[in-house]
Amino acid sequence: MRVLSFCITKIVEGCTNEEAFNYNSLANTNDDSCIDKVYGCTNEEAYNYNLEANTNDDSCIDKVYGCIDEEAYNYNLEANTNDDSCIDKVYGCTNEEA
């Protein structure tokens, strides 16, 4: 008895470039949809969030809230995100005996 077998490969279109952001391991036919990886901080809550990035590179910096105005009385050197807490410096005599 002779058995005939037919192999039919289903065409699966997609990005076949393993280095691309949207690589599809199931695709066997490149459809020119590949997107280059753009490295950066992808955490929207981070101080240095990069809207253009699609691949996280572990560079995210937590937001530190405080007064970031160097001229303010309560300037916070550690802060990187303004929280509207700045107090203007008031110049004048601080001697209570005067």
C-alpha positions as a printed NumPy array, in Angstrom:
array([[ 0.   ,  0.   ,  0.   ],
       [ 1.347,  3.354, -0.993],
       [ 0.604,  6.404,  1.212],
       [ 0.618,  9.786, -0.345],
       [ 1.271, 12.756,  1.822],
       [ 1.055, 16.368,  0.919],
       [ 2.757, 19.044,  2.893],
       [ 1.155, 22.398,  2.681],
       [ 2.876, 25.252,  4.428],
       [ 0.486, 27.883,  5.55 ],
       [ 1.702, 31.39 ,  4.882],
       [ 1.895, 33.435,  8.049],
       [ 2.8  , 37.031,  7.37 ],
       [ 4.515, 39.198,  9.942],
       [ 7.856, 40.587, 11.033],
       [10.532, 37.921, 10.644],
       [13.458, 40.024, 11.909],
       [14.412, 38.647, 15.336],
       [16.011, 41.981, 16.272],
       [12.822, 43.977, 15.665],
       [10.477, 45.18 , 18.387],
       [ 7.511, 43.357, 16.886],
       [ 9.205, 40.125, 15.823],
       [ 6.67 , 37.35 , 15.229],
       [ 8.156, 33.9  , 15.8  ],
       [ 5.17 , 32.318, 14.033],
       [ 5.627, 34.326, 10.84 ],
       [ 7.268, 32.641,  7.866],
       [ 6.741, 35.459,  5.371],
       [ 8.052, 38.957,  6.009],
       [ 5.384, 41.601,  5.423],
       [ 7.659, 44.636,  5.924],
       [ 5.953, 45.512,  9.208],
       [ 9.109, 45.321, 11.356],
       [ 9.633, 48.15 , 13.825],
       [13.123, 49.024, 15.046],
       [13.711, 48.821, 18.776],
       [13.985, 52.204, 20.459],
       [15.603, 51.851, 23.868],
       [14.694, 54.065, 26.815],
       [12.499, 54.327, 29.877],
       [ 9.035, 52.925, 29.122],
       [ 7.517, 53.514, 32.571],
       [ 4.993, 56.348, 32.205],
       [ 5.294, 57.127, 35.932],
       [ 9.064, 57.674, 35.787],
       [10.768, 61.068, 35.714],
       [12.558, 60.288, 32.453],
       [ 9.756, 58.459, 30.616],
       [10.511, 58.335, 26.887],
       [ 7.398, 58.432, 24.725],
       [ 9.427, 57.254, 21.715],
       [10.871, 54.186, 23.479],
       [ 9.35 , 50.764, 22.856],
       [12.02 , 48.705, 24.627],
       [12.877, 49.273, 28.29 ],
       [16.586, 49.708, 29.023],
       [16.326, 49.886, 32.836],
       [17.189, 53.602, 32.828],
       [13.99 , 54.781, 34.545],
       [14.401, 57.291, 37.377],
       [11.764, 57.567, 40.098],
       [10.076, 60.923, 40.484],
       [11.163, 62.844, 43.577],
       [ 8.635, 65.555, 44.346],
       [ 9.607, 68.863, 45.899],
       [10.516, 72.453, 45.154],
       [12.849, 72.595, 42.144],
       [13.232, 76.412, 42.022],
       [16.826, 77.112, 43.07 ],
       [15.833, 80.63 , 44.154],
       [13.116, 79.423, 46.539],
       [13.489, 79.271, 50.314],
       [12.713, 75.542, 50.391],
       [14.613, 74.448, 47.269],
       [15.104, 70.662, 47.331],
       [18.325, 69.552, 45.662],
       [17.048, 65.95 , 45.526],
       [13.766, 66.84 , 43.778],
       [13.321, 66.336, 40.04 ],
       [ 9.559, 66.952, 39.831],
       [ 7.907, 70.187, 40.978],
       [ 5.111, 69.804, 43.521],
       [ 4.185, 73.517, 43.71 ],
       [ 5.508, 73.767, 47.278],
       [ 8.093, 76.476, 46.594],
       [ 8.197, 79.375, 49.062],
       [ 9.649, 82.656, 47.863],
       [12.589, 83.992, 49.819],
       [11.718, 87.057, 51.87 ],
       [14.673, 89.345, 52.411],
       [14.957, 91.57 , 55.419],
       [16.171, 91.759, 58.964],
       [15.967, 88.481, 60.871],
       [17.241, 89.848, 64.186],
       [14.353, 89.681, 66.656],
       [16.031, 92.3  , 68.884],
       [16.038, 94.945, 66.165]])
